[in-house]
Amino acid sequence: MGISLKYHFCLLCVMVLLIEICYSQDTFTCSRATYYGSPDCLGTPTGACGFGEYGRTVYDANVAGVSRLWRNGTGCGACYQVRCKVPQLCTDDGIVVVVTDYGEGDKTDFILSSRAYARLGRPNMALELYAYGVVDIEFRRTPCKYAANLVLKVHEHSNYPDYLAIILLYQAGQSDILAVEVWQEDCKEWRGMRRAYGAVWDMANPPRGPIQLRFLVSGNAGSTWVQPKNAISSNWKAGDTYDTAIQLE
């Protein structure tokens, strides 16, 4: 009995140690990752976030589809440091990827573009890493870093003047955009936009004239409203982009 108890105690210690490794002070979480094939090794323009071509090449095509981290679309645009746990093949620092799509794999949190998956490995180790198909990883949320300000784009599904859909690009930091509202001048009040899907926000019968928006942004001290100075022009059209002159933290 004493040997059995000692064995189980040691096993428990090992399990606790593994948990500590997976959930360390650096807040890394253990998981698995795989990849999807594409002719050019980039992302897909039909990703569930609605990013379009931006979702193919942002962060030099280090993009990923996620499931648990999707968070009903709030996770779109979030950045994660992903490190592969095959020491003989993988780099120590791994890569930073941007969430641009939804996807489910074999108990995986990340389905990477094939280019991003290859970059988990050391030089000239891509083929060996591909052969694994699925690898153990650890990941943590990390700030996105862009040279550009937060950009507001009128989504391609918009139809002037009756239907407006927008998407926000180059969202830096670790904040999430929780809500978007439009100023209704005739009523002197803010009117909420709907999260249509992924990171796309929309509204039927938007206000006429210049359109002023504000975003509810998560933060360590609680959520706060952020309002860009620049408005969407009164004669907006699908594909228009606007520099908000702000950046999130």
mmCIF file of C-alpha atoms in Angstrom:
data_model
loop_
_atom_site.group_PDB
_atom_site.id
_atom_site.type_symbol
_atom_site.label_atom_id
_atom_site.label_comp_id
_atom_site.label_asym_id
_atom_site.label_seq_id
_atom_site.Cartn_x
_atom_site.Cartn_y
_atom_site.Cartn_z
ATOM 1 C CA MET A 1 0.000 0.000 0.000
ATOM 2 C CA GLY A 2 2.849 2.366 0.882
ATOM 3 C CA ILE A 3 4.461 1.852 -2.525
ATOM 4 C CA SER A 4 1.137 2.434 -4.244
ATOM 5 C CA LEU A 5 0.510 5.659 -2.341
ATOM 6 C CA LYS A 6 4.043 6.863 -3.063
ATOM 7 C CA TYR A 7 3.569 6.086 -6.773
ATOM 8 C CA HIS A 8 0.305 7.990 -6.946
ATOM 9 C CA PHE A 9 1.810 10.916 -5.046
ATOM 10 C CA CYS A 10 4.705 11.123 -7.522
ATOM 11 C CA LEU A 11 2.271 10.913 -10.432
ATOM 12 C CA LEU A 12 0.257 13.765 -8.943
ATOM 13 C CA CYS A 13 3.432 15.849 -8.578
ATOM 14 C CA VAL A 14 4.288 15.258 -12.239
ATOM 15 C CA MET A 15 0.772 16.294 -13.303
ATOM 16 C CA VAL A 16 0.967 19.469 -11.217
ATOM 17 C CA LEU A 17 4.391 20.232 -12.705
ATOM 18 C CA LEU A 18 3.022 19.828 -16.218
ATOM 19 C CA ILE A 19 0.162 22.186 -15.417
ATOM 20 C CA GLU A 20 2.653 24.723 -14.093
ATOM 21 C CA ILE A 21 4.662 24.425 -17.316
ATOM 22 C CA CYS A 22 1.570 24.889 -19.466
ATOM 23 C CA TYR A 23 0.206 27.755 -17.386
ATOM 24 C CA SER A 24 3.357 29.515 -16.283
ATOM 25 C CA GLN A 25 4.019 33.076 -15.195
ATOM 26 C CA ASP A 26 4.332 33.887 -18.878
ATOM 27 C CA THR A 27 0.692 32.740 -19.288
ATOM 28 C CA PHE A 28 1.498 30.218 -22.002
ATOM 29 C CA THR A 29 -1.208 27.609 -22.580
ATOM 30 C CA CYS A 30 -0.558 24.135 -23.956
ATOM 31 C CA SER A 31 -2.434 23.088 -27.081
ATOM 32 C CA ARG A 32 -1.973 21.692 -30.594
ATOM 33 C CA ALA A 33 -1.699 23.239 -34.043
ATOM 34 C CA THR A 34 -2.027 22.077 -37.616
ATOM 35 C CA TYR A 35 -2.056 23.800 -41.003
ATOM 36 C CA TYR A 36 -4.150 24.118 -44.132
ATOM 37 C CA GLY A 37 -2.831 23.886 -47.648
ATOM 38 C CA SER A 38 -3.123 26.643 -50.217
ATOM 39 C CA PRO A 39 -1.439 27.118 -53.614
ATOM 40 C CA ASP A 40 0.562 30.147 -52.454
ATOM 41 C CA CYS A 41 0.928 29.233 -48.744
ATOM 42 C CA LEU A 42 -0.964 32.408 -47.755
ATOM 43 C CA GLY A 43 -4.251 32.933 -45.945
ATOM 44 C CA THR A 44 -7.677 32.759 -47.533
ATOM 45 C CA PRO A 45 -9.691 35.783 -48.770
ATOM 46 C CA THR A 46 -12.913 34.055 -47.684
ATOM 47 C CA GLY A 47 -11.992 33.809 -43.994
ATOM 48 C CA ALA A 48 -14.834 33.935 -41.481
ATOM 49 C CA CYS A 49 -13.589 37.220 -39.999
ATOM 50 C CA GLY A 50 -14.482 39.022 -43.231
ATOM 51 C CA PHE A 51 -11.009 40.505 -43.703
ATOM 52 C CA GLY A 52 -10.833 39.604 -47.407
ATOM 53 C CA GLU A 53 -7.448 40.142 -49.069
ATOM 54 C CA TYR A 54 -6.101 41.715 -45.881
ATOM 55 C CA GLY A 55 -6.542 38.322 -44.211
ATOM 56 C CA ARG A 56 -4.288 36.660 -46.789
ATOM 57 C CA THR A 57 -1.125 38.650 -46.249
ATOM 58 C CA VAL A 58 -1.340 40.533 -42.918
ATOM 59 C CA TYR A 59 1.699 39.918 -40.696
ATOM 60 C CA ASP A 60 3.510 38.487 -43.730
ATOM 61 C CA ALA A 61 0.813 35.775 -44.011
ATOM 62 C CA ASN A 62 1.334 34.552 -40.435
ATOM 63 C CA VAL A 63 -2.395 33.960 -40.057
ATOM 64 C CA ALA A 64 -4.542 31.336 -38.373
ATOM 65 C CA GLY A 65 -8.026 30.005 -37.997
ATOM 66 C CA VAL A 66 -9.114 29.295 -34.419
ATOM 67 C CA SER A 67 -12.062 27.655 -32.697
ATOM 68 C CA ARG A 68 -12.059 28.121 -28.908
ATOM 69 C CA LEU A 69 -10.320 31.503 -29.255
ATOM 70 C CA TRP A 70 -12.883 32.685 -31.819
ATOM 71 C CA ARG A 71 -15.161 34.150 -29.107
ATOM 72 C CA ASN A 72 -18.114 34.723 -31.449
ATOM 73 C CA GLY A 73 -15.943 36.860 -33.721
ATOM 74 C CA THR A 74 -14.477 39.076 -30.984
ATOM 75 C CA GLY A 75 -11.223 37.144 -31.374
ATOM 76 C CA CYS A 76 -10.788 38.310 -34.975
ATOM 77 C CA GLY A 77 -7.609 40.353 -35.349
ATOM 78 C CA ALA A 78 -6.075 39.148 -32.072
ATOM 79 C CA CYS A 79 -2.384 38.217 -32.089
ATOM 80 C CA TYR A 80 -0.837 35.181 -30.420
ATOM 81 C CA GLN A 81 2.704 33.994 -29.923
ATOM 82 C CA VAL A 82 2.776 30.314 -30.866
ATOM 83 C CA ARG A 83 5.720 28.053 -30.020
ATOM 84 C CA CYS A 84 6.098 24.501 -31.273
ATOM 85 C CA LYS A 85 7.170 21.882 -28.721
ATOM 86 C CA VAL A 86 9.310 19.644 -30.930
ATOM 87 C CA PRO A 87 12.768 20.833 -29.765
ATOM 88 C CA GLN A 88 14.783 19.220 -32.535
ATOM 89 C CA LEU A 89 12.693 20.950 -35.201
ATOM 90 C CA CYS A 90 11.298 24.171 -33.737
ATOM 91 C CA THR A 91 12.626 27.601 -32.846
ATOM 92 C CA ASP A 92 12.605 28.845 -29.263
ATOM 93 C CA ASP A 93 10.510 31.955 -29.893
ATOM 94 C CA GLY A 94 8.047 30.575 -32.437
ATOM 95 C CA ILE A 95 5.985 33.096 -34.389
ATOM 96 C CA VAL A 96 3.273 35.696 -33.883
ATOM 97 C CA VAL A 97 0.073 34.990 -35.813
ATOM 98 C CA VAL A 98 -3.109 36.979 -36.423
ATOM 99 C CA VAL A 99 -6.562 35.411 -36.125
ATOM 100 C CA THR A 100 -8.298 35.835 -39.482
ATOM 101 C CA ASP A 101 -10.604 32.822 -39.676
ATOM 102 C CA TYR A 102 -12.616 30.198 -37.799
ATOM 103 C CA GLY A 103 -11.549 26.577 -38.040
ATOM 104 C CA GLU A 104 -11.690 23.318 -36.117
ATOM 105 C CA GLY A 105 -9.010 20.640 -36.209
ATOM 106 C CA ASP A 106 -7.972 17.538 -34.287
ATOM 107 C CA LYS A 107 -8.067 18.996 -30.754
ATOM 108 C CA THR A 108 -6.216 22.052 -32.063
ATOM 109 C CA ASP A 109 -6.533 25.708 -31.110
ATOM 110 C CA PHE A 110 -4.735 26.910 -34.255
ATOM 111 C CA ILE A 111 -5.007 26.010 -37.930
ATOM 112 C CA LEU A 112 -2.126 27.968 -39.435
ATOM 113 C CA SER A 113 -1.409 29.007 -42.976
ATOM 114 C CA SER A 114 1.202 26.643 -44.353
ATOM 115 C CA ARG A 115 3.703 29.530 -44.438
ATOM 116 C CA ALA A 116 3.161 30.277 -40.752
ATOM 117 C CA TYR A 117 3.352 26.585 -39.842
ATOM 118 C CA ALA A 118 6.691 26.247 -41.607
ATOM 119 C CA ARG A 119 8.058 29.245 -39.708
ATOM 120 C CA LEU A 120 7.544 27.431 -36.418
ATOM 121 C CA GLY A 121 10.517 25.301 -37.458
ATOM 122 C CA ARG A 122 14.213 25.903 -37.604
ATOM 123 C CA PRO A 123 15.833 26.696 -40.975
ATOM 124 C CA ASN A 124 15.426 23.893 -43.513
ATOM 125 C CA MET A 125 13.122 21.943 -41.192
ATOM 126 C CA ALA A 126 9.813 22.792 -42.890
ATOM 127 C CA LEU A 127 9.366 19.435 -44.641
ATOM 128 C CA GLU A 128 10.017 17.499 -41.452
ATOM 129 C CA LEU A 129 7.521 19.706 -39.613
ATOM 130 C CA TYR A 130 4.885 19.272 -42.327
ATOM 131 C CA ALA A 131 5.255 15.504 -41.930
ATOM 132 C CA TYR A 132 3.966 15.753 -38.367
ATOM 133 C CA GLY A 133 0.678 17.228 -39.582
ATOM 134 C CA VAL A 134 -0.277 18.200 -36.018
ATOM 135 C CA VAL A 135 2.222 19.392 -33.395
ATOM 136 C CA ASP A 136 2.085 20.211 -29.709
ATOM 137 C CA ILE A 137 2.395 23.931 -29.051
ATOM 138 C CA GLU A 138 2.099 26.546 -26.342
ATOM 139 C CA PHE A 139 0.605 29.971 -26.952
ATOM 140 C CA ARG A 140 -0.198 33.284 -25.315
ATOM 141 C CA ARG A 141 -1.953 36.490 -26.308
ATOM 142 C CA THR A 142 0.499 39.173 -27.367
ATOM 143 C CA PRO A 143 0.124 42.755 -28.655
ATOM 144 C CA CYS A 144 -0.344 43.199 -32.393
ATOM 145 C CA LYS A 145 2.127 45.741 -33.787
ATOM 146 C CA TYR A 146 1.507 47.747 -36.950
ATOM 147 C CA ALA A 147 3.157 50.759 -38.524
ATOM 148 C CA ALA A 148 -0.287 52.023 -39.578
ATOM 149 C CA ASN A 149 -3.136 53.515 -37.546
ATOM 150 C CA LEU A 150 -6.406 51.688 -37.061
ATOM 151 C CA VAL A 151 -8.125 51.717 -40.471
ATOM 152 C CA LEU A 152 -11.880 51.641 -41.041
ATOM 153 C CA LYS A 153 -12.948 50.013 -44.302
ATOM 154 C CA VAL A 154 -16.402 50.130 -45.867
ATOM 155 C CA HIS A 155 -17.052 46.447 -46.520
ATOM 156 C CA GLU A 156 -17.655 45.203 -50.059
ATOM 157 C CA HIS A 157 -21.184 44.075 -49.141
ATOM 158 C CA SER A 158 -22.226 47.682 -48.430
ATOM 159 C CA ASN A 159 -24.862 49.270 -50.652
ATOM 160 C CA TYR A 160 -25.053 53.070 -50.592
ATOM 161 C CA PRO A 161 -27.173 54.615 -49.113
ATOM 162 C CA ASP A 162 -29.322 51.829 -47.639
ATOM 163 C CA TYR A 163 -26.880 49.403 -46.075
ATOM 164 C CA LEU A 164 -23.525 50.070 -44.433
ATOM 165 C CA ALA A 165 -21.069 47.386 -43.303
ATOM 166 C CA ILE A 166 -17.628 48.154 -41.925
ATOM 167 C CA ILE A 167 -14.549 46.298 -40.780
ATOM 168 C CA LEU A 168 -11.569 47.530 -38.773
ATOM 169 C CA LEU A 169 -8.035 46.727 -39.932
ATOM 170 C CA TYR A 170 -4.599 47.047 -38.303
ATOM 171 C CA GLN A 171 -6.000 46.760 -34.784
ATOM 172 C CA ALA A 172 -2.921 46.918 -32.567
ATOM 173 C CA GLY A 173 -2.396 46.124 -28.892
ATOM 174 C CA GLN A 174 -4.314 43.456 -26.998
ATOM 175 C CA SER A 175 -7.679 45.201 -26.788
ATOM 176 C CA ASP A 176 -10.903 43.764 -28.195
ATOM 177 C CA ILE A 177 -13.596 45.805 -29.957
ATOM 178 C CA LEU A 178 -16.808 44.852 -28.168
ATOM 179 C CA ALA A 179 -19.320 47.174 -29.825
ATOM 180 C CA VAL A 180 -19.623 49.838 -32.536
ATOM 181 C CA GLU A 181 -22.105 52.724 -32.533
ATOM 182 C CA VAL A 182 -23.108 55.428 -35.021
ATOM 183 C CA TRP A 183 -24.164 58.954 -34.092
ATOM 184 C CA GLN A 184 -27.785 59.633 -35.086
ATOM 185 C CA GLU A 185 -27.876 63.416 -35.453
ATOM 186 C CA ASP A 186 -31.651 63.793 -35.790
ATOM 187 C CA CYS A 187 -32.278 61.888 -32.552
ATOM 188 C CA LYS A 188 -29.149 63.159 -30.801
ATOM 189 C CA GLU A 189 -28.192 59.669 -29.683
ATOM 190 C CA TRP A 190 -25.816 56.803 -30.440
ATOM 191 C CA ARG A 191 -27.250 53.873 -32.401
ATOM 192 C CA GLY A 192 -25.646 50.433 -32.178
ATOM 193 C CA MET A 193 -24.364 48.514 -35.165
ATOM 194 C CA ARG A 194 -24.875 44.756 -35.387
ATOM 195 C CA ARG A 195 -22.012 42.269 -35.450
ATOM 196 C CA ALA A 196 -22.999 40.669 -38.753
ATOM 197 C CA TYR A 197 -20.315 37.979 -38.631
ATOM 198 C CA GLY A 198 -16.699 37.731 -37.593
ATOM 199 C CA ALA A 199 -15.333 41.268 -37.413
ATOM 200 C CA VAL A 200 -17.943 42.786 -39.762
ATOM 201 C CA TRP A 201 -20.358 45.331 -38.258
ATOM 202 C CA ASP A 202 -23.412 46.486 -40.199
ATOM 203 C CA MET A 203 -26.494 48.694 -40.163
ATOM 204 C CA ALA A 204 -29.569 49.114 -42.327
ATOM 205 C CA ASN A 205 -30.655 52.675 -43.165
ATOM 206 C CA PRO A 206 -27.538 54.443 -41.855
ATOM 207 C CA PRO A 207 -27.706 58.196 -41.207
ATOM 208 C CA ARG A 208 -27.370 60.528 -44.175
ATOM 209 C CA GLY A 209 -24.405 62.870 -44.340
ATOM 210 C CA PRO A 210 -21.010 62.275 -42.688
ATOM 211 C CA ILE A 211 -21.111 59.265 -40.349
ATOM 212 C CA GLN A 212 -19.388 59.477 -36.982
ATOM 213 C CA LEU A 213 -18.613 56.235 -35.121
ATOM 214 C CA ARG A 214 -17.292 55.146 -31.766
ATOM 215 C CA PHE A 215 -15.929 51.794 -30.549
ATOM 216 C CA LEU A 216 -16.276 50.088 -27.170
ATOM 217 C CA VAL A 217 -12.806 48.760 -26.410
ATOM 218 C CA SER A 218 -11.805 46.311 -23.675
ATOM 219 C CA GLY A 219 -8.940 47.181 -21.357
ATOM 220 C CA ASN A 220 -7.264 46.239 -18.084
ATOM 221 C CA ALA A 221 -9.211 48.915 -16.219
ATOM 222 C CA GLY A 222 -12.515 48.036 -17.879
ATOM 223 C CA SER A 223 -14.159 48.881 -21.185
ATOM 224 C CA THR A 224 -14.065 52.386 -22.629
ATOM 225 C CA TRP A 225 -15.477 54.186 -25.665
ATOM 226 C CA VAL A 226 -13.009 55.421 -28.281
ATOM 227 C CA GLN A 227 -14.150 57.905 -30.916
ATOM 228 C CA PRO A 228 -12.084 58.645 -34.054
ATOM 229 C CA LYS A 229 -11.998 62.266 -35.170
ATOM 230 C CA ASN A 230 -12.434 61.335 -38.815
ATOM 231 C CA ALA A 231 -15.960 60.562 -40.039
ATOM 232 C CA ILE A 232 -17.086 58.408 -42.946
ATOM 233 C CA SER A 233 -17.846 60.779 -45.824
ATOM 234 C CA SER A 234 -21.454 61.456 -46.813
ATOM 235 C CA ASN A 235 -20.965 59.853 -50.243
ATOM 236 C CA TRP A 236 -19.248 56.689 -49.008
ATOM 237 C CA LYS A 237 -19.002 53.607 -51.193
ATOM 238 C CA ALA A 238 -17.926 49.988 -50.836
ATOM 239 C CA GLY A 239 -14.155 49.649 -50.608
ATOM 240 C CA ASP A 240 -13.506 53.115 -49.151
ATOM 241 C CA THR A 241 -10.928 53.214 -46.353
ATOM 242 C CA TYR A 242 -10.498 55.809 -43.615
ATOM 243 C CA ASP A 243 -7.523 56.387 -41.354
ATOM 244 C CA THR A 244 -9.008 56.750 -37.853
ATOM 245 C CA ALA A 245 -5.874 58.594 -36.657
ATOM 246 C CA ILE A 246 -5.942 56.432 -33.518
ATOM 247 C CA GLN A 247 -4.427 53.146 -32.434
ATOM 248 C CA LEU A 248 -5.490 50.779 -29.666
ATOM 249 C CA GLU A 249 -3.271 49.509 -26.876
#
